[in-house]
Coordinates of N, CA and C in Angstrom, one line a residue:
Chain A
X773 N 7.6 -15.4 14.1 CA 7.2 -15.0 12.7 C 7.1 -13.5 12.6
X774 N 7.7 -12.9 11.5 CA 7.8 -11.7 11.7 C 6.3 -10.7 10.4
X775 N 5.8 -10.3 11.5 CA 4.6 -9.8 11.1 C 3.8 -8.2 11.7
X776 N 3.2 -8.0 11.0 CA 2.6 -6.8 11.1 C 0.6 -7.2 11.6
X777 N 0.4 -6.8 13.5 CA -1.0 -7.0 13.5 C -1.6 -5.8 13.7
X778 N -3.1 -6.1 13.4 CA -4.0 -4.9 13.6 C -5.2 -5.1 14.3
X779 N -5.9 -4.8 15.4 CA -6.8 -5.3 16.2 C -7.7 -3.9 16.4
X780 N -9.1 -4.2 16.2 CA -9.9 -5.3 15.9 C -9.5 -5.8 14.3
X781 N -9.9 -6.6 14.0 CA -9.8 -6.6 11.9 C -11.3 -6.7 11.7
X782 N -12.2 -6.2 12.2 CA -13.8 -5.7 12.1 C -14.3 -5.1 13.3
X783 N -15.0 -4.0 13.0 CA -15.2 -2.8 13.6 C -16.6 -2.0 12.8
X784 N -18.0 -2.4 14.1 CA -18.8 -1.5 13.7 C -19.0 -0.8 14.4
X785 N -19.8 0.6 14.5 CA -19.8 2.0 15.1 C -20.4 2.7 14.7
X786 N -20.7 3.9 15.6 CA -21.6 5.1 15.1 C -21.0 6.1 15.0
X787 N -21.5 6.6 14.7 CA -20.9 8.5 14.5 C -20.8 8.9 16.0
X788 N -19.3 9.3 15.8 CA -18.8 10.1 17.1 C -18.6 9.5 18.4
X789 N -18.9 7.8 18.0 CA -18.4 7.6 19.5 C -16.5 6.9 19.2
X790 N -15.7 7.2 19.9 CA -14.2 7.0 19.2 C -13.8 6.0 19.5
X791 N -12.6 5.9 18.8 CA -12.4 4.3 18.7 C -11.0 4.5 18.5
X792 N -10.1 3.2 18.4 CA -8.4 3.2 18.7 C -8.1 1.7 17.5
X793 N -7.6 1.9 16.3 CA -7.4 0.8 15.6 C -5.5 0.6 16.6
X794 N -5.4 -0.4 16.5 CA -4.1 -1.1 17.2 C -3.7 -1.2 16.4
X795 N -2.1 -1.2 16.0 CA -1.2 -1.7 15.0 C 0.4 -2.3 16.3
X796 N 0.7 -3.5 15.4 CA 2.0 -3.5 16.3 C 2.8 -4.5 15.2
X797 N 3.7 -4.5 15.2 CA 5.1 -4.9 15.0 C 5.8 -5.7 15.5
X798 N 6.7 -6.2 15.1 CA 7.5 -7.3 15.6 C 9.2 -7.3 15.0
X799 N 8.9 -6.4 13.9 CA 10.3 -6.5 13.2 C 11.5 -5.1 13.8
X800 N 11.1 -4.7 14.7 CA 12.0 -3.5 15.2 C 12.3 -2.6 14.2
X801 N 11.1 -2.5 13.2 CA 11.6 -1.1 11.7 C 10.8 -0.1 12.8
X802 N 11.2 0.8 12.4 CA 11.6 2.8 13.0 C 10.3 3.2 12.3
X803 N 10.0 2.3 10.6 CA 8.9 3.6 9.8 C 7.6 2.6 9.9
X804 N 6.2 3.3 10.6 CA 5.2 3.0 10.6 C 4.3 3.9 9.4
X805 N 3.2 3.3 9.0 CA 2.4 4.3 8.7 C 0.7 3.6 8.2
X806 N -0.2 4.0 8.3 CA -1.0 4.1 8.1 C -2.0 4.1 6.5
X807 N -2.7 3.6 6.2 CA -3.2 3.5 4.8 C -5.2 3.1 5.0
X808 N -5.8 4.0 4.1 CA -7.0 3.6 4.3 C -7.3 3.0 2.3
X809 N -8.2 1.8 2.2 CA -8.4 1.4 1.1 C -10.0 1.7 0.8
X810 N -10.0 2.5 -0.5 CA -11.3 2.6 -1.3 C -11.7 2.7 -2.1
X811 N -13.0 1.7 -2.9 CA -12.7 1.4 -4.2 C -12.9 2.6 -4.9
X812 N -12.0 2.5 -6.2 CA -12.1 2.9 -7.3 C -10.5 4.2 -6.7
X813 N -10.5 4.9 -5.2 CA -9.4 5.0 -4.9 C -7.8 4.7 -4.3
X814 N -7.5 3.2 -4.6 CA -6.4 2.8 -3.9 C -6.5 2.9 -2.5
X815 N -5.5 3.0 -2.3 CA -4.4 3.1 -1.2 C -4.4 4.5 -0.7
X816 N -5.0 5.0 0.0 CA -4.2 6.3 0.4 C -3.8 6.3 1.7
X817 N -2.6 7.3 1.7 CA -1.5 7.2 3.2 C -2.3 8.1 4.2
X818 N -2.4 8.0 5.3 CA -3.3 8.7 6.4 C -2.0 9.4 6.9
X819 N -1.4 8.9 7.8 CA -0.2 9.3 8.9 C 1.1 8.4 8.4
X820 N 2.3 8.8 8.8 CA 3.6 7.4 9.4 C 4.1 8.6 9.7
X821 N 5.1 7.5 10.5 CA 6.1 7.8 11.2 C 6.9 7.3 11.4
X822 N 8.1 8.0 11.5 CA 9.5 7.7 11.5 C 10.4 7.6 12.1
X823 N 9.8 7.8 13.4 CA 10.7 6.9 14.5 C 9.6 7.3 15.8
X824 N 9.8 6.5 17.5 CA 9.0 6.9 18.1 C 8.9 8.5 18.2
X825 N 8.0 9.0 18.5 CA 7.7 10.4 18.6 C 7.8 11.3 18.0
X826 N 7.6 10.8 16.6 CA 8.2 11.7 15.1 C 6.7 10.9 13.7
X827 N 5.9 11.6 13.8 CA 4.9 11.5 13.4 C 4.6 12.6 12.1
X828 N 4.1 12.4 10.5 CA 3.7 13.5 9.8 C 2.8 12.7 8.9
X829 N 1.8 13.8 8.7 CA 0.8 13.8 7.4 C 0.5 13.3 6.3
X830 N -0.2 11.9 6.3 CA 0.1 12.1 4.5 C -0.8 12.3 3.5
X831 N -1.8 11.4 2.7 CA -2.4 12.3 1.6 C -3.6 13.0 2.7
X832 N -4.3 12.0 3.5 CA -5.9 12.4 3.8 C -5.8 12.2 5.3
X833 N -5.1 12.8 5.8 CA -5.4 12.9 7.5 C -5.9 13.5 8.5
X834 N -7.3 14.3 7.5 CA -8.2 14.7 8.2 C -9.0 13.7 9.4
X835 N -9.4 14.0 10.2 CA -10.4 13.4 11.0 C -9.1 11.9 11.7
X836 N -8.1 11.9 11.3 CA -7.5 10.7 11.9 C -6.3 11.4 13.5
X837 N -6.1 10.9 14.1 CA -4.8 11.2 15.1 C -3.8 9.8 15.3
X838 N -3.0 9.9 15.6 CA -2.0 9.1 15.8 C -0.8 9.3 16.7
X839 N -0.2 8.4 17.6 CA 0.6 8.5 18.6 C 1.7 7.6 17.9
X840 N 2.9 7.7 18.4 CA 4.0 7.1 18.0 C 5.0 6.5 19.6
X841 N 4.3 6.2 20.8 CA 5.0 6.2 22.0 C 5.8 5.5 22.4
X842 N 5.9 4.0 21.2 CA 6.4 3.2 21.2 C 7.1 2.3 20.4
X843 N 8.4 2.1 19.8 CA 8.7 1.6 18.9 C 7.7 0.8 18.1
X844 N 6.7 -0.5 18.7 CA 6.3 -1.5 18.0 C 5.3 -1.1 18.0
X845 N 4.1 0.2 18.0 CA 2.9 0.4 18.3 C 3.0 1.9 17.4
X846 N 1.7 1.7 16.8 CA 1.3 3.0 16.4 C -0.7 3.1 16.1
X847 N -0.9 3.4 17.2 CA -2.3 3.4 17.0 C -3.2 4.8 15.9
X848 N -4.1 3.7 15.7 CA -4.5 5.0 14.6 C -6.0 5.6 15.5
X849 N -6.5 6.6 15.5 CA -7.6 6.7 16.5 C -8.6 8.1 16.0
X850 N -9.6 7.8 15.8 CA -10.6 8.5 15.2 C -11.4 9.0 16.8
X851 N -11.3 10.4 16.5 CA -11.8 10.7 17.8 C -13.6 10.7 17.8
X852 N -14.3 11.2 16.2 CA -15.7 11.1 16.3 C -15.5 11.0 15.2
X853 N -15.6 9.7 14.8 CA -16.0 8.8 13.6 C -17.1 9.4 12.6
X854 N -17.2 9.4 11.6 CA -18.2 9.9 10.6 C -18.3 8.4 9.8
X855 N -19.2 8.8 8.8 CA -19.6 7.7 7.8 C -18.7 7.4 6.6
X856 N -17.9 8.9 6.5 CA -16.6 8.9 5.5 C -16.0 8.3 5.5
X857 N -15.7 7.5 7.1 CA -14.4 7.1 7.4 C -14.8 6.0 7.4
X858 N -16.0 4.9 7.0 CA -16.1 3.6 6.9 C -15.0 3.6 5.7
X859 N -14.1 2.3 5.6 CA -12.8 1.9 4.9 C -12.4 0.6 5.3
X860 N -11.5 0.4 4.6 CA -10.7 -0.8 4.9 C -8.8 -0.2 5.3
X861 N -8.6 -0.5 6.2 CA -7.8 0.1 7.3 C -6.7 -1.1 7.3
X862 N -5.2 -0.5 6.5 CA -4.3 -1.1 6.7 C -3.2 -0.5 7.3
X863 N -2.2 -0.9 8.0 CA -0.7 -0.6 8.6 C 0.3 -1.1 8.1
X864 N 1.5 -0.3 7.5 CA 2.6 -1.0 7.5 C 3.6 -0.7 7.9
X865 N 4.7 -1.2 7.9 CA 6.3 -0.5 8.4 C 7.3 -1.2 7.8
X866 N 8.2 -0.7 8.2 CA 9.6 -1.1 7.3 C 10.8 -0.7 7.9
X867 N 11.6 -1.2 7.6 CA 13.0 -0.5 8.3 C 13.0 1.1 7.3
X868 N 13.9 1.7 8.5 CA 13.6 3.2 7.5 C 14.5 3.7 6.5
X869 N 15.8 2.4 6.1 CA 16.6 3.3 5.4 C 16.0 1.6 3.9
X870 N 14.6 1.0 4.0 CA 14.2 0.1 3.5 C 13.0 1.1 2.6
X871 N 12.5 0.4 1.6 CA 11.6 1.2 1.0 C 10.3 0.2 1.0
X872 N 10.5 -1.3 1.1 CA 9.4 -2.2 1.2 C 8.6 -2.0 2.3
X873 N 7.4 -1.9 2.6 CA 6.8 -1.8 3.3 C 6.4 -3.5 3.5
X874 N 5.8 -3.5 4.9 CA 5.5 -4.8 5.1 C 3.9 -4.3 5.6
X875 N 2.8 -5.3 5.4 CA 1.5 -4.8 5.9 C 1.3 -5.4 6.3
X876 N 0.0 -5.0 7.3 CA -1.4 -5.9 8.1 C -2.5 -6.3 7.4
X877 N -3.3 -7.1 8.3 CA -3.9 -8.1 7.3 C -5.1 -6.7 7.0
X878 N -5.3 -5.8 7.6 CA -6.4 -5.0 7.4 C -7.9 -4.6 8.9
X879 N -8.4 -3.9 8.7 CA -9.1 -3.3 9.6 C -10.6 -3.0 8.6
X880 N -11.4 -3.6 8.9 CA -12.7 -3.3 7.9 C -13.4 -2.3 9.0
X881 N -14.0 -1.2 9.0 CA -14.2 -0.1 9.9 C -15.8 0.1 9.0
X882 N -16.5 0.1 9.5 CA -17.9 0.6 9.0 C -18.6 1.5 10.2
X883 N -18.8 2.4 9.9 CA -19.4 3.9 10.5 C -20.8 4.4 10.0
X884 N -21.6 4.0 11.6 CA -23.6 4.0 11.0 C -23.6 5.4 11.4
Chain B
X1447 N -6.0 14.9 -6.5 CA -5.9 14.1 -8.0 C -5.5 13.1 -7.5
X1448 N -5.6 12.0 -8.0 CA -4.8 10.9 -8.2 C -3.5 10.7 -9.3
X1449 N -2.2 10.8 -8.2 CA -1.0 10.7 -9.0 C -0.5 10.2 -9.9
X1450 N -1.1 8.5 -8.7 CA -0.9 7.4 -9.6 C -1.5 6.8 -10.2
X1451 N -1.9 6.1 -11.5 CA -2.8 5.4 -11.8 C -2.7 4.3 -13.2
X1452 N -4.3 3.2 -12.4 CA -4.0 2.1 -13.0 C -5.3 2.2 -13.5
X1453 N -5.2 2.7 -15.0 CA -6.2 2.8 -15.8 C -7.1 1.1 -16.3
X1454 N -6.8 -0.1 -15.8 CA -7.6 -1.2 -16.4 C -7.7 -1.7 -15.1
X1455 N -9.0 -1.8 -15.0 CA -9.3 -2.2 -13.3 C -9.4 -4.1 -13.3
X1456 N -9.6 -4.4 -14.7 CA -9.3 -5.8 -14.4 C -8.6 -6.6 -15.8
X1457 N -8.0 -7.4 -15.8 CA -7.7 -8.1 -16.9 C -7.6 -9.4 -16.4
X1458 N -7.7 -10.5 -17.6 CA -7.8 -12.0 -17.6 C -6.8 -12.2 -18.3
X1459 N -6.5 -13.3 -18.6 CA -4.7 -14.2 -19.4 C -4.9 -15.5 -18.9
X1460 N -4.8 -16.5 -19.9 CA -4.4 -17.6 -20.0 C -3.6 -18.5 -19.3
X1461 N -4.0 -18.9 -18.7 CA -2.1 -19.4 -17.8 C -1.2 -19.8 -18.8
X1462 N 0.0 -19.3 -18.7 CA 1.3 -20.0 -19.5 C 1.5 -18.6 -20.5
X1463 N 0.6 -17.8 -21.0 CA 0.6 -16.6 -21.6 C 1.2 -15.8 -21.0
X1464 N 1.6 -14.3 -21.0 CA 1.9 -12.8 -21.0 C 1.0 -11.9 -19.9
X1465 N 1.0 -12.0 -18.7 CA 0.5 -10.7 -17.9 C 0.7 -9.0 -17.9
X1466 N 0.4 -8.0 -18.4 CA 0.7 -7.1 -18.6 C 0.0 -6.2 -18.0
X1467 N 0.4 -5.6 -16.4 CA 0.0 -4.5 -16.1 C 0.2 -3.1 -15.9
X1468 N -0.7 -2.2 -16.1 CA 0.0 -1.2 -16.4 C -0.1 0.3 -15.4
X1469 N 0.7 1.4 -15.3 CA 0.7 2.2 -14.4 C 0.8 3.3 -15.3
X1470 N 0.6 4.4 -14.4 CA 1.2 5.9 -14.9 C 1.2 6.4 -13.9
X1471 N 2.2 7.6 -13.8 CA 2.1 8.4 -12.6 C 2.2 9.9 -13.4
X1472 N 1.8 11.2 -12.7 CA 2.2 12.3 -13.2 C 3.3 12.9 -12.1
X1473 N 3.6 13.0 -11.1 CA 4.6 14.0 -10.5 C 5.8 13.5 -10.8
X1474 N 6.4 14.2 -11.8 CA 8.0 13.4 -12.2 C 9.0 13.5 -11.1
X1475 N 8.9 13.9 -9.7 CA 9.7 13.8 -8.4 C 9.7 12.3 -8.2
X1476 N 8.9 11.5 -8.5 CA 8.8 10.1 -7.7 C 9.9 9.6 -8.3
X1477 N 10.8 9.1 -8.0 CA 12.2 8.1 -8.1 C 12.3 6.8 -7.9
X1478 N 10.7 6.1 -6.9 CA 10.9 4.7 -6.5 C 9.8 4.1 -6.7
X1479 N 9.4 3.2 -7.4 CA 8.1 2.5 -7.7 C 8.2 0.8 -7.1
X1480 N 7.1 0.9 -6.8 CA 6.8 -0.1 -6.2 C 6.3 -1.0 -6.9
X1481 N 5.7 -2.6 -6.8 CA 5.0 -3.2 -7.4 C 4.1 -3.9 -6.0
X1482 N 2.7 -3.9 -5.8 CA 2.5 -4.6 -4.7 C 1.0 -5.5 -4.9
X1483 N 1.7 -7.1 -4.2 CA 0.4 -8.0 -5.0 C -1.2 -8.2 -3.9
X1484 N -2.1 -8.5 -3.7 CA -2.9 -8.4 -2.6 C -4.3 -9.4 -2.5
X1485 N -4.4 -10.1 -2.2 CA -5.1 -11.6 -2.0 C -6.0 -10.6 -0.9
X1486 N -7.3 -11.1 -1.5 CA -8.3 -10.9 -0.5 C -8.4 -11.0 0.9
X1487 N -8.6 -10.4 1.6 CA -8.7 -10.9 3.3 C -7.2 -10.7 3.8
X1488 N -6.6 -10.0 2.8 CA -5.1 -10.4 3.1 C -4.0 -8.5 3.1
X1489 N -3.3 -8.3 3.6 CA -3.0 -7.1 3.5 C -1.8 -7.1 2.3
X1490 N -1.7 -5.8 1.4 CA -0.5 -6.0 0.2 C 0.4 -6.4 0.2
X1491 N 1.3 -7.4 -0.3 CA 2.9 -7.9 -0.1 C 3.4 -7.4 -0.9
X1492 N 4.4 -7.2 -1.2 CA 5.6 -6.7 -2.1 C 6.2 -7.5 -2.8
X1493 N 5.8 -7.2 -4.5 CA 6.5 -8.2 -5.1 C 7.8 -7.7 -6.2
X1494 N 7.9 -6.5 -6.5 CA 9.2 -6.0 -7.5 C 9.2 -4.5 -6.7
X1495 N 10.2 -3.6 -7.4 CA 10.5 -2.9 -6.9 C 11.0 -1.8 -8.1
X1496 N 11.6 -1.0 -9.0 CA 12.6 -0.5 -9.5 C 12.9 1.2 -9.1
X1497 N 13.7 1.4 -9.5 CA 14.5 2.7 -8.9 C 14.3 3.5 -10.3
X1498 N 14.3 4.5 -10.1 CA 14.1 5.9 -11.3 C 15.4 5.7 -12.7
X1499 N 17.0 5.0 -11.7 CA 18.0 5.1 -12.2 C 18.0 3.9 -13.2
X1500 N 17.2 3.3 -13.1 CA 16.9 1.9 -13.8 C 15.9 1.7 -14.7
X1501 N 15.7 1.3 -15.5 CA 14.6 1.0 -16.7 C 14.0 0.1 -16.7
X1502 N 14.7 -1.0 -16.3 CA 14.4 -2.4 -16.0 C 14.5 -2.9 -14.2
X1503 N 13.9 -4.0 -13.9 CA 14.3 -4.9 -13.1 C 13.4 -6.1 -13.1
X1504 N 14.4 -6.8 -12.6 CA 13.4 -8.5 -13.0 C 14.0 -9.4 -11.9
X1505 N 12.9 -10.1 -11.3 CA 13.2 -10.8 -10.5 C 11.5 -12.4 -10.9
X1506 N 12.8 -13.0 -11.2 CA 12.0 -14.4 -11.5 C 11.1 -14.1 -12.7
X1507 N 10.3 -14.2 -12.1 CA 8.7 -14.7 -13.6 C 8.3 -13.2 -14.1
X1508 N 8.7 -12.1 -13.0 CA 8.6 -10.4 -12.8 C 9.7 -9.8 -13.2
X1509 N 8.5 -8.8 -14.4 CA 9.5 -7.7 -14.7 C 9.1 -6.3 -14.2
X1510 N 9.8 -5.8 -13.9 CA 9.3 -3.9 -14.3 C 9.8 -3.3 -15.4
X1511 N 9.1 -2.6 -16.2 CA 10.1 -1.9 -16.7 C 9.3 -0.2 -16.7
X1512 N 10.2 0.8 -16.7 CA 9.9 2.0 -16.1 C 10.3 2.6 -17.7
X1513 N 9.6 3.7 -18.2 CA 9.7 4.7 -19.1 C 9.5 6.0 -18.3
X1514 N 10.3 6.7 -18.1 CA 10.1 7.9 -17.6 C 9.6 9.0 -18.2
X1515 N 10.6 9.0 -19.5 CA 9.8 10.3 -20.3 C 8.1 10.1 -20.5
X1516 N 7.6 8.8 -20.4 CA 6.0 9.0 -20.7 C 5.3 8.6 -19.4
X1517 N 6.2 8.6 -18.1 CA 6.0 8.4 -17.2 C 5.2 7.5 -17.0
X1518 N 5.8 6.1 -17.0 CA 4.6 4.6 -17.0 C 5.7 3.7 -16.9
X1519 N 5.2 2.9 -16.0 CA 5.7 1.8 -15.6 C 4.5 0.6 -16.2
X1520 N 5.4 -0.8 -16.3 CA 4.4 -1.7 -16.3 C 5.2 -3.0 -15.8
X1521 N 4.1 -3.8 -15.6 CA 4.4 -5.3 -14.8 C 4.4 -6.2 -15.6
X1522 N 5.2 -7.3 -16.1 CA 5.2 -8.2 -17.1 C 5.2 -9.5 -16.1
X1523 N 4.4 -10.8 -15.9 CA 4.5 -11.6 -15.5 C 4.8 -12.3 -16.6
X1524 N 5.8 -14.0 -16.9 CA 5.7 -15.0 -18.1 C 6.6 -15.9 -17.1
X1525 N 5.9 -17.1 -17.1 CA 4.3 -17.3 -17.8 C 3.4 -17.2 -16.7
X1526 N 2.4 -16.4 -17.2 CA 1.0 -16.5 -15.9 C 0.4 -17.8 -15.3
X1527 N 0.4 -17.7 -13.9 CA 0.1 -19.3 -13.1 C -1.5 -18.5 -12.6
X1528 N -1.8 -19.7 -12.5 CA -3.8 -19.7 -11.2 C -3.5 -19.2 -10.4
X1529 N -2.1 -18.9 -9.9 CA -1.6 -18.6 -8.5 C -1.9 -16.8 -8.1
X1530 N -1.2 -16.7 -9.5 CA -1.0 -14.9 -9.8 C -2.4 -14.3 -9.8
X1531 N -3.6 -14.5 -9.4 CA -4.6 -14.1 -9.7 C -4.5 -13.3 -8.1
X1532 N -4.8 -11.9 -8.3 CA -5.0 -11.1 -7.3 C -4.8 -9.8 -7.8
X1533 N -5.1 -8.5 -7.0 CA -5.3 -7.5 -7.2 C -3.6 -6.9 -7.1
X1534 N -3.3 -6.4 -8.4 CA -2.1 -5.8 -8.4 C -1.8 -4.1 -8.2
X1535 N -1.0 -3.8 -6.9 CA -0.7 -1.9 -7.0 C 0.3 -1.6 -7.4
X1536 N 0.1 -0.5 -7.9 CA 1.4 0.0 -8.1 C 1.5 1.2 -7.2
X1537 N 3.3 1.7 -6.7 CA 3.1 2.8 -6.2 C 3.8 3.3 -6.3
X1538 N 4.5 5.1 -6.3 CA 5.3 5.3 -6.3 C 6.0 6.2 -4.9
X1539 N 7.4 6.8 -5.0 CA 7.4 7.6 -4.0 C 8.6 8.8 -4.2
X1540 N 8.8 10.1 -3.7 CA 9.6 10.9 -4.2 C 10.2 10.8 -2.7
X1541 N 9.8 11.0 -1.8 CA 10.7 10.8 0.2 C 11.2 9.4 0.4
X1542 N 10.7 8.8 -0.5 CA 10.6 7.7 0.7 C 9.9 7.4 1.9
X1543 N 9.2 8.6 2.1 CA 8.6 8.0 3.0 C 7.4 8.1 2.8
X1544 N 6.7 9.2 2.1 CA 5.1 9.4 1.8 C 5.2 8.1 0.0
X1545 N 3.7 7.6 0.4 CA 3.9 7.0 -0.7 C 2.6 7.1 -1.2
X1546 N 2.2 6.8 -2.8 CA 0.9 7.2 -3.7 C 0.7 6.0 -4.4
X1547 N -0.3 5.2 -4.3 CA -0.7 4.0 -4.6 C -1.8 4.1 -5.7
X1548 N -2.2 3.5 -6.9 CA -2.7 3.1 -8.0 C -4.2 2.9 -7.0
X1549 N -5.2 1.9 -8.3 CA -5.9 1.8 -7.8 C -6.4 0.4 -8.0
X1550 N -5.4 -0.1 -8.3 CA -5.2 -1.5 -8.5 C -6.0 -1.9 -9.7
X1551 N -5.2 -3.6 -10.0 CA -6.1 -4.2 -11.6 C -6.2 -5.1 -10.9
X1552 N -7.4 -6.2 -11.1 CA -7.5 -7.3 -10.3 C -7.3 -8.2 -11.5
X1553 N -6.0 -9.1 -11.4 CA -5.6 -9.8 -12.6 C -6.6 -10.9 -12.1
X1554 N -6.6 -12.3 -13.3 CA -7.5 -13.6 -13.2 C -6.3 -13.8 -14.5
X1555 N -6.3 -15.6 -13.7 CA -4.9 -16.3 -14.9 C -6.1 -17.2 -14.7
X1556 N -6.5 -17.3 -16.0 CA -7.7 -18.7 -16.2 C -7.3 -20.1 -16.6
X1557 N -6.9 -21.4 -15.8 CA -6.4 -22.5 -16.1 C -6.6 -22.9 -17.3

């Protein structure tokens, strides 16, 4: 089945000790990218990338890092987590010359 | 700022009635709008799509249709099912690859 996972999909924590959301793939698309959900502001894009080892910025990628080392993987990773960053934490990808993104079920991230 | 946006954070409709959701965006670069539907506990799926070159597009019970000069798009479901009840985004994008998401309307189709 062709799908998009994200491990853990609940995640509690404190400030500053770091953590590695998992994303992986199955459909061999090139474009990953990252999204954090908050009410009253959508969707906003953190990171993607566009092929392994080709990574860029998108609205709010403060405080986030991201690796690209492997086609079906793109981990998102908060090196010292703050309280800002509690969210709801999605991934998607797509083929790159595709505009649909396909997403993960989500990452609930709460930061004490 | 927020680019894009979905000024009615929720609406209700009848089943068998008219769904109408609605968007605006301000950076006139964006060329590709999205439509994306999203079930609780669930991550967004993709349900329409239209291109800047186009005014229209429709696929099944879904319409888009795009006005550019007043920069707004909107979503027309007919007829509204119990099914369609979920939180609707809209998005747009000018790369292709960065994209600007709404803030969603959480439709309810009341049997």
């Amino acid at each position: 089945e062709a799908q998009v996972t994200q491990n853990p999909r609940y995640l509690i924590t404190v400030t500053g000790k770091k953590l590695t959301v998992t994303c992986s793939q199955n459909m061999n698309h090139e474009y990953m990218s990252w999204y954090r959900q908050d009410p009253g502001l959508g969707l906003r894009q953190i990171y993607y990338s566009m092929n392994v080892e080709v990574t860029d910025k998108g609205d709010v990628p403060e405080g986030y890092k991201v690796s690209r080392k492997e086609k079906r993987n793109f981990p998102l990773i908060l090196e010292s987590p703050s309280p800002n960053q509690t969210s709801l934490y999605f991934c998607a990808s797509r083929e790159l010359t595709g505009k649909t993104q396909y997403f993960g079920p989500g990452t609930r991230l709460t930061v004490l | 700022d927020q680019q894009v946006k979905q000024n009615s954070p929720s609406l209700s409709v009848q089943e068998g009635r008219i769904s109408i959701l609605n968007c605006d965006y301000t950076n006139s670069m964006f060329d590709y709008f999205l439509w994306y539907k999203k079930y609780p506990a669930e991550g967004p799926t993709f349900l329409i799509s239209i291109s800047s070159i186009k005014d229209k597009n429709e696929d099944g019970r879904f319409t888009v249709f795009l006005n550019k000069s007043a920069k707004h798009l909107s979503l027309h479901i007919v007829p509204s099912q119990p099914g369609d009840s979920a939180v609707y985004f809209c998005a747009a994008s000018s790369t292709g690859n960065q994209f600007y998401f709404g803030t969603g309307t959480s439709l309810t189709v009341i049997p």
